[in-house]
mmCIF file of C-alpha atoms in Angstrom:
data_model
loop_
_atom_site.group_PDB
_atom_site.id
_atom_site.type_symbol
_atom_site.label_atom_id
_atom_site.label_comp_id
_atom_site.label_asym_id
_atom_site.label_seq_id
_atom_site.Cartn_x
_atom_site.Cartn_y
_atom_site.Cartn_z
ATOM 1 C CA UNK A 1 30.568 -17.300 29.872
ATOM 2 C CA UNK A 2 34.008 -15.867 30.773
ATOM 3 C CA UNK A 3 35.607 -17.702 27.915
ATOM 4 C CA UNK A 4 33.235 -16.247 25.457
ATOM 5 C CA UNK A 5 33.876 -12.724 26.877
ATOM 6 C CA UNK A 6 37.658 -13.163 26.531
ATOM 7 C CA UNK A 7 37.383 -14.442 23.011
ATOM 8 C CA UNK A 8 35.268 -11.373 22.057
ATOM 9 C CA UNK A 9 37.452 -8.974 23.820
ATOM 10 C CA UNK A 10 34.639 -7.627 25.918
ATOM 11 C CA UNK A 11 35.578 -5.559 29.016
ATOM 12 C CA UNK A 12 34.485 -7.582 31.943
ATOM 13 C CA UNK A 13 33.311 -4.328 33.735
ATOM 14 C CA UNK A 14 31.146 -3.374 30.825
ATOM 15 C CA UNK A 15 27.313 -3.798 31.277
ATOM 16 C CA UNK A 16 26.057 -6.890 29.614
ATOM 17 C CA UNK A 17 22.526 -7.841 28.676
ATOM 18 C CA UNK A 18 21.371 -11.507 28.594
ATOM 19 C CA UNK A 19 18.507 -13.250 26.931
ATOM 20 C CA UNK A 20 17.140 -16.747 27.057
ATOM 21 C CA UNK A 21 15.522 -18.905 24.504
ATOM 22 C CA UNK A 22 12.146 -20.696 24.910
ATOM 23 C CA UNK A 23 11.544 -19.455 28.549
ATOM 24 C CA UNK A 24 13.313 -22.307 30.202
ATOM 25 C CA UNK A 25 13.522 -22.775 33.853
ATOM 26 C CA UNK A 26 16.740 -20.822 34.296
ATOM 27 C CA UNK A 27 14.852 -17.697 33.124
ATOM 28 C CA UNK A 28 13.178 -17.687 36.561
ATOM 29 C CA UNK A 29 15.813 -19.041 39.066
ATOM 30 C CA UNK A 30 18.469 -16.554 38.626
ATOM 31 C CA UNK A 31 18.740 -13.418 40.730
ATOM 32 C CA UNK A 32 18.090 -11.422 37.646
ATOM 33 C CA UNK A 33 14.971 -12.611 35.587
ATOM 34 C CA UNK A 34 16.124 -13.289 32.087
ATOM 35 C CA UNK A 35 14.468 -11.804 29.174
ATOM 36 C CA UNK A 36 13.347 -14.498 26.816
ATOM 37 C CA UNK A 37 12.529 -15.129 23.150
ATOM 38 C CA UNK A 38 9.721 -17.797 22.993
ATOM 39 C CA UNK A 39 9.867 -19.807 19.809
ATOM 40 C CA UNK A 40 6.609 -21.411 18.748
ATOM 41 C CA UNK A 41 7.874 -24.938 19.253
ATOM 42 C CA UNK A 42 4.610 -26.718 18.369
ATOM 43 C CA UNK A 43 4.234 -24.730 15.069
ATOM 44 C CA UNK A 44 7.873 -25.595 14.211
ATOM 45 C CA UNK A 45 7.538 -29.189 14.887
ATOM 46 C CA UNK A 46 4.359 -29.272 12.692
ATOM 47 C CA UNK A 47 6.139 -27.575 9.864
ATOM 48 C CA UNK A 48 9.059 -29.857 10.172
ATOM 49 C CA UNK A 49 6.777 -32.930 9.873
ATOM 50 C CA UNK A 50 4.860 -31.566 6.998
ATOM 51 C CA UNK A 51 8.046 -30.635 5.209
ATOM 52 C CA UNK A 52 9.551 -34.149 5.687
ATOM 53 C CA UNK A 53 6.338 -35.818 4.386
ATOM 54 C CA UNK A 54 6.563 -33.514 1.229
ATOM 55 C CA UNK A 55 10.109 -34.524 0.729
ATOM 56 C CA UNK A 56 9.205 -38.142 1.040
ATOM 57 C CA UNK A 57 6.471 -37.981 -1.500
ATOM 58 C CA UNK A 58 8.243 -35.308 -3.782
ATOM 59 C CA UNK A 59 11.925 -35.591 -3.297
ATOM 60 C CA UNK A 60 12.815 -33.235 -6.151
ATOM 61 C CA UNK A 61 10.981 -30.273 -4.507
ATOM 62 C CA UNK A 62 13.250 -27.704 -2.989
ATOM 63 C CA UNK A 63 13.108 -27.281 0.671
ATOM 64 C CA UNK A 64 11.214 -23.930 1.456
ATOM 65 C CA UNK A 65 12.445 -21.221 3.619
ATOM 66 C CA UNK A 66 9.881 -20.799 6.299
ATOM 67 C CA UNK A 67 9.734 -17.937 8.883
ATOM 68 C CA UNK A 68 7.615 -18.265 12.096
ATOM 69 C CA UNK A 69 7.104 -15.454 14.611
ATOM 70 C CA UNK A 70 8.004 -15.874 18.207
ATOM 71 C CA UNK A 71 7.490 -13.559 21.213
ATOM 72 C CA UNK A 72 10.043 -11.305 22.884
ATOM 73 C CA UNK A 73 9.428 -11.177 26.669
ATOM 74 C CA UNK A 74 11.370 -8.379 28.308
ATOM 75 C CA UNK A 75 12.553 -8.760 31.831
ATOM 76 C CA UNK A 76 15.336 -7.398 34.091
ATOM 77 C CA UNK A 77 18.247 -9.009 32.225
ATOM 78 C CA UNK A 78 17.848 -6.569 29.207
ATOM 79 C CA UNK A 79 18.339 -3.440 31.303
ATOM 80 C CA UNK A 80 14.637 -2.728 32.086
#
């Protein structure tokens, strides 16, 4: 973390907010609970499999851009 801050020229005394992806265990074990962006992993996996099957059967089709909605869970690490 410190190397990232140095590379970005962030003042180490500046207040920083942290977020976690997919609500992993570390979101709960730190002294400050991490806010989390929960990605719909099952939906993403199903879309990937369906897209791969389509590519096998129709290799000339372009790969679509697909957006899926996740859930933002606000906790103490984002200043609340």
